[in-house]
Every structure is written in structure tokens, then in C-alpha cells.
Amino acid sequence: MDIKAYMHTLGKQARAAGRQLVGADTATKNAALLAIAEAMAESEAYLCEENQKDLAAGKANGLDAAMLDRLAITPAGVAGMIEGLRQVAALPDPCGEISDMCYRPSGIQLGKMRVPLGVIGIIYESRPNVTVDAASLCLKSGNATILRGGSEAFHSNQAIATCIAKGLEKAGLPASCVQVIETADRAAVGELITLSEFVDVIVPRGGKGLIERISRDATVPVLKHLDGICHVYIDDRADLDMAFNIALNAKTHRYGVCNAMETLLVAEGVAFEILPRLAEAYTAKGVELRGCEKTRAVIDAKVATEEDWGTEYLAPVLSIRVVEGMDQAMEHIEQYTSRHTEVIVTEDYSRAHKFLRQVDSSSVMVNASSRFADGFEYGLGAEIGISTDKLHARGPVGLEGLTSQKWIVFGTGQIRD
Amino acid sequence: MDIKAYMHTLGKQARAAGRQLVGADTATKNAALLAIAEAMAESEAYLCEENQKDLAAGKANGLDAAMLDRLAITPAGVAGMIEGLRQVAALPDPCGEISDMCYRPSGIQLGKMRVPLGVIGIIYESRPNVTVDAASLCLKSGNATILRGGSEAFHSNQAIATCIAKGLEKAGLPASCVQVIETADRAAVGELITLSEFVDVIVPRGGKGLIERISRDATVPVLKHLDGICHVYIDDRADLDMAFNIALNAKTHRYGVCNAMETLLVAEGVAFEILPRLAEAYTAKGVELRGCEKTRAVIDAKVATEEDWGTEYLAPVLSIRVVEGMDQAMEHIEQYTSRHTEVIVTEDYSRAHKFLRQVDSSSVMVNASSRFADGFEYGLGAEIGISTDKLHARGPVGLEGLTSQKWIVFGTGQIRD
């Protein structure tokens, strides 16, 4: 197989399909999403069978239990994907939205129209449900997609692709609106991320290694999400009960998520009051604590090293630092943050104001758990990822982040003098 | 000089200055802009003297008259730069703007705050006034800047840098808010565009060669403007007087600008009526015409080659193609456009609607001259460039394009269940 030629063909087809999708109305796109759901419902047994091939190969290749679990498609998993498709169909269509219309002194009427980006390349790791999630968000936002899943989910993804193609065709849209790469050859990824002529943006979903590699080698722009090293700072003017609840929730609600707190910063004025209480609660939940010297003077904790401050644990581990006050907390954040989400707990108006304005992360919160930094909680309906970039889309990226705005002008014959 | 170490130092200083600028209020930024204007007014003679060194070197190096003209700083030129600074000071401050505030079902209050990008690198060619224009837009939008002008304007840019530093210091801001690279060594550009740790975005301003080179080699995101291959399509349902005026204005109002029309598309139903009239007017203005076969059956024109359709002339040259109707015009545009600006002249409602929705360029116009695609005409006050990218900023980029929006959350102790 000539991978270069194959990817060029996929790209060309995707561009043509994307051009067609720009003109597709909302009803057609929704009909396609619902038809895909129906095709998946009819193919439940087939999807599970094909998934068994991947699971068997995964076991033979020594994948661990957690990876096999992520890879598995169960009837409940199929139902979840179907529900996801229905939810995306029910979301408002971002395309064609016109805003900021105004008359300019020249007499032209100027505004902005929201339009699809064109063609989106998605590169992801084991979970096969990403195939449906990503394809449905791209389709709803009027974009053609080229998907590249992990080789360990190859058969599952191909089976899902069959259902997607059926649904698209039933709704009268070309099957090439959603193309799943039909080879496990790794060279396909290299081609996809440099296919500037046909691909407008790459969304990598997976571990840090995958995203760094893609960002380094891509010539197509990448919408990326690196670490989630999120901080909660408990100010000395915090309501300490509130601070306790937020700090506990931000760390222990779920461990393996990017919006979990990884470092707790505590003002020294309240460290003696709040830290023992928190330490007891964390320890009861099995969270390992690592602290700075001042922290270790108050509670039992291992020594936090320089490396700890820059680590996304994604696990029941927490680093804790006692700081002089908000300014030092902000300095710590500026030095170690991955610019995902930071929280201040305080009742002080001026400090809340300064923290909100000056902390440079995709979400900045006062008196709320970092766990709210999420597309569903923010009302986006669904998310394709959480961007830690500053350009284009920042934070949770929903349908809007998969579109751009072009300028539109209604004239009545205006020319420039 | 160790260029790598030097650029690292500039980057580090810029990042620190940028952090300070995030907290700077509007009055301070405006005071700095006005103080820079004052410093330039006081230094008029010095600016012209230093410019003379560049002009003398330029003559010795055989720069042509047009290039020397662009390089020259006259007292009128200084006055223009001062006026520009005052205009930017008078623009609204985009930073800190909060939008879309709403309560979510969880009880958190969610919104978006507009914030600076951080540090912007600007790489440009001969005109030294870009030093002031770019620095002032970046400063107003709260960004630190590292500027790299053409080597032929080295002394002029350093002299301008001195005035900028004076103004910044007078307003109490660090001089490192605006740093002009103090070496003509080309290696500095290579360092700047890969300084991901300290630079958030690169804005290249200059010819296509410069921009392509930078886009290829940069690891920092690039806000780029490539060609302006703009089309005007005259539909067979156009008001032909209006079409005549727009087609003439779009080509002949100014030739060397990116929003000038380069290709005229005419529906065959009106070609016999409109083309001879237009040809006469173009010829009277000295515009060279190049046409397809059908065009040449109606008017005198050279043969337009495949290359012509993809060329930005920036000169009194126009390529003309007679098409069957709007669909073929849209196909032509899709194939050859640089996605800058396209115009349809028509009185047909449905065609106007389809053209606006489906043509994928940064500005799409009905019945107006492409020459309106411009930051001033769009009310942005000033522009750092016109983006032909789809991500982040599209079309004319003003202060807003130099900012991003972060999510902000006001909570009252909310945690996730």
C-alpha cells in the first residue's frame, strides 16, 4: 500500500465532502447523526464481535487490565455511544450564526458568520468510543473528519466506521464526511499531520507523549491539550469550611482527570488551622501527601521535590506548599502551571479580582472546585478536548471551537473613494 | 555575540514584562503610548539622522528607488507615526472585557474574560514605521513585544526603539515591554520563531517569501497573511452599473494592496454587455487584461494561463474568466483563492445567500468592493495584519486578535457531586 497516495486520496475526498457539508442544512446533519445511531443499534452484535478480535489481540500482546477495560465495547458501551449521538443531534447548530451586524460609515453592513473549519484530523488512543464522539461533533459543526485510532482498536474502529458510513448515506451525505484510516501503518499519522492542503486542524487525544510528538511534527495547526497541572490556593481570608470542601473535592472526586488538583497552595496564616483537617481527610481516602518544609512542619507528608511541582499525577497523590500569601501563590502557579485551571478560595474582594485578572490559565475560578472545568459543566453540550493553547480555542472545546468566523458584507453598490 | 543566549534573555525579559502588563490598567498603557509619541516628537531630528545612515547604506547596496522610498523617515513620516500612537491610545482597551456571564445549573457563575496573549514576536521588512505601529497595538492589548525589522532599517529601528523605551519608562512600565532586537544577525529570527517558552505568537509582515519561510520553520504559532488573490463575480442577475463600478474600484483604486481584485469572473449571460465597457475603462487606466478564450472572444486581452489564476499581481494586471454561472464561479474561487476576500454582484436573493454561506474566505461580500476588507473600514481602528488562516483570527486583525478569552468562574463554594 502506498501510504502517501492513500492519505492524499483521503484528504482530497475529505476536502470535497467538507465543501458539501458547508451547504448541508441542520436537518440533514441531524438526520445523519440519528441514522448513525440507528445503524449502531442494529449492529450491536457485530460491534461486540469485532471488538472481541481486538481484545484477543490485546491480551496476546500483554495489554494490562485497565487498557483492556478501556478497549472493550459492551452492549452498555454501544448504548452510551448511541445516547451520545442523540445528544449531539439535539445541540444547536453553530454554523451560519451571524453576529455583530452593524452599518459602517461607508454604508456597508458588516457582520460575522460562523462557519466550519473544513477538515479535521483526529488522532487518538485506545478507547473506540472516541471514533463516534469525535465524528459526531465534527459532523454537527459541518466539518469532514479523518480519524486515526489506536492500532489496538483497529477492528472495533473499522466496525464503527461501517455504521457511520451507513448513517451518512442514509441521510444523503457522502460517506467520506467521516473517514477512518484503514491501515494500522504508523506512517499514516505522519502523512495526516502534514497534509496542509486538505486538513485544517489536527486534534490529538491521548497521552502527553502522543500530543507532544504530533505537535512537534505537524505542519497542520494542532488544537492541543497537554498537562492538567491544576492548583487550588487557600487564602488566609478564605472561609475555611468552604476551602476544606473545595480542596477535598478538587483532589478526590476523580483522580485520573485533567481538571483534578495536583498542587494545593496554602497561605501560612491558615496552614495550622486547615492543613491537619485536610490531611486527615486525604489520608482517609488514601491520598499520598508530599509537602514543602513548612507543610511538613504541620502535617505528616513525604518531601515534595522540584519535580513534584511540575507533575500531573493523575493519581491519589497531592503536593502541598505553604506560601506567604497570594502573590507567592501566583508566582508558584506562573512557574509550574500547565495553564489549565487554577482556583483561589478567598472572601477578599481585591484578591479575588487580581487573581481572576492576572492568572493566565484557560479557567480561573474563585470559590469553586477545579472539577467544574469541563465542557458539560460549562454548557457546551460535549467537548472534543480541553485546549491549553491560547490561540483559537481555550479551555473546554465544544462545537464552537470546531468553527471559525468569517466576515460578511452586505453592500448596495459601495466602492471606496 | 551568543545569539541563542541573547534571544533567551530577550524572551525571559519579555515574559516578565508581559506578566506585568496583564496587571497594567488602561490609563497606564495609554500614558505610555502618549509618552512615546512625545519622545518621538522631541527626537524628530535624531530619527531622521539615524535614518540617513540606513538610506546611505541602502544606496550603496543598490536598493531601488521604491525600496528607498519605503525606508525613508521624513518629518511628515514622524508626524504620521505620532498620529498613529495617539489613535491607538484613543481605542477602547480590549483587556478585561467580560462576556457571556451566566449561571450554570451547578450554581457557578461562568463567563469569559478577554486577556492578552502574552508575548508577541513581530518580524517585518523595510518600513520602519511598522516598529511603532506593531509595538503600539501590542502594548495597548497588554502584550510584550519582541520586534525584528529588516537589516536595511537597522539604525532607524534602533532610534525608534530608544523613543519607545523612553516613553515606557516615563509611564512607569519596564522598557522590556517592547524590545527591538539589537543585532542584524539573521540567526536571531531562527531563535525568535522557536522560542516557545517565552513567545506566544509570531506575526510576520512582509512578502510571501518571508511569511512562507517563517511558517515553515516556526514552532511558535504564526498569525499569517499569505496572498490576497481576491475575486469579483458578476452574476447574470447583477445590476450592471453597480457591477461596473465595483469591478473598476476593486481593481484600480489601489494596485499594490492585498484586497485588490486579481481575477474578475463574469457570467456568460452578461459578458457581451459588461465586458467591453469594463475593458475600455481598464485600458484607459493602463490595466493589462488577460483572459480566457471566451473573454478573448468579446474583448482584446492577452491569453490568461493557468499560472495567472493563481497569481497575486499587486499591479495593474487583471485576469478575466467568463463562467457559465455562479456555481462555476464558486468552483473557480475554491480552486484558486487565497481565502482573503471574494465578492458577488447580484440582485438574486438565493444566489447571494448561497455565495455568502458557502464561499470559504475571510471576507465574503455582496454588492460591495473588495477594497473594504480592511481593519479601518471594518472599524477595528488599526490592524496588525490580515489573516488568511482560519484558526484564531480571520481577516483583518486588530486589538482583539492579539488577545484570547479565558473562562472565569465565580463560585460560592460549589463542589462536584
Short mmCIF file of N, CA and C in Angstrom, two decimals, chain B residues 288-292 295-296 300-305 308-309 311 313 317-321:
data_model
loop_
_atom_site.label_atom_id
_atom_site.label_comp_id
_atom_site.label_asym_id
_atom_site.label_seq_id
_atom_site.Cartn_x
_atom_site.Cartn_y
_atom_site.Cartn_z
N GLU B 288 -3.47 46.04 -17.73
CA GLU B 288 -3.28 44.98 -18.71
C GLU B 288 -4.29 43.87 -18.45
N LEU B 289 -4.98 43.43 -19.51
CA LEU B 289 -6.01 42.40 -19.35
C LEU B 289 -5.53 41.06 -19.88
N ARG B 290 -5.82 39.99 -19.11
CA ARG B 290 -5.51 38.64 -19.56
C ARG B 290 -6.78 37.81 -19.41
N GLY B 291 -7.18 37.15 -20.49
CA GLY B 291 -8.49 36.50 -20.42
C GLY B 291 -8.50 35.06 -20.88
N CYS B 292 -9.58 34.36 -20.50
CA CYS B 292 -9.82 33.02 -21.02
C CYS B 292 -10.30 33.16 -22.46
N THR B 295 -13.46 35.12 -22.93
CA THR B 295 -13.23 36.55 -22.71
C THR B 295 -12.65 37.17 -23.97
N ARG B 296 -11.66 36.47 -24.55
CA ARG B 296 -10.96 36.99 -25.71
C ARG B 296 -11.86 37.00 -26.95
N ASP B 300 -10.38 42.57 -26.32
CA ASP B 300 -8.94 42.38 -26.53
C ASP B 300 -8.28 42.05 -25.21
N ALA B 301 -7.59 40.95 -25.17
CA ALA B 301 -6.87 40.59 -23.94
C ALA B 301 -5.82 39.56 -24.29
N LYS B 302 -4.72 39.57 -23.51
CA LYS B 302 -3.73 38.51 -23.67
C LYS B 302 -4.33 37.19 -23.18
N VAL B 303 -3.66 36.11 -23.50
CA VAL B 303 -4.14 34.81 -23.04
C VAL B 303 -3.82 34.66 -21.55
N ALA B 304 -4.82 34.33 -20.75
CA ALA B 304 -4.58 34.03 -19.34
C ALA B 304 -4.15 32.57 -19.22
N THR B 305 -3.01 32.33 -18.60
CA THR B 305 -2.53 30.96 -18.43
C THR B 305 -3.00 30.43 -17.09
N ASP B 308 -1.82 32.42 -14.26
CA ASP B 308 -2.47 33.70 -13.96
C ASP B 308 -3.54 33.55 -12.87
N TRP B 309 -4.30 32.47 -12.94
CA TRP B 309 -5.40 32.31 -11.97
C TRP B 309 -4.90 32.21 -10.53
N THR B 311 -2.16 33.87 -9.39
CA THR B 311 -1.17 34.92 -9.15
C THR B 311 -1.79 36.16 -8.50
N TYR B 313 -1.15 39.74 -8.54
CA TYR B 313 -0.32 40.65 -9.35
C TYR B 313 0.22 41.81 -8.53
N VAL B 317 -2.65 44.65 -13.54
CA VAL B 317 -2.86 43.49 -14.41
C VAL B 317 -4.11 42.79 -13.86
N LEU B 318 -4.97 42.34 -14.76
CA LEU B 318 -6.20 41.67 -14.30
C LEU B 318 -6.44 40.44 -15.16
N SER B 319 -6.75 39.32 -14.53
CA SER B 319 -7.17 38.15 -15.30
C SER B 319 -8.69 38.07 -15.27
N ILE B 320 -9.26 37.67 -16.39
CA ILE B 320 -10.73 37.65 -16.54
C ILE B 320 -11.16 36.28 -17.06
N ARG B 321 -12.19 35.74 -16.44
CA ARG B 321 -12.72 34.48 -16.95
C ARG B 321 -14.24 34.58 -17.06
#
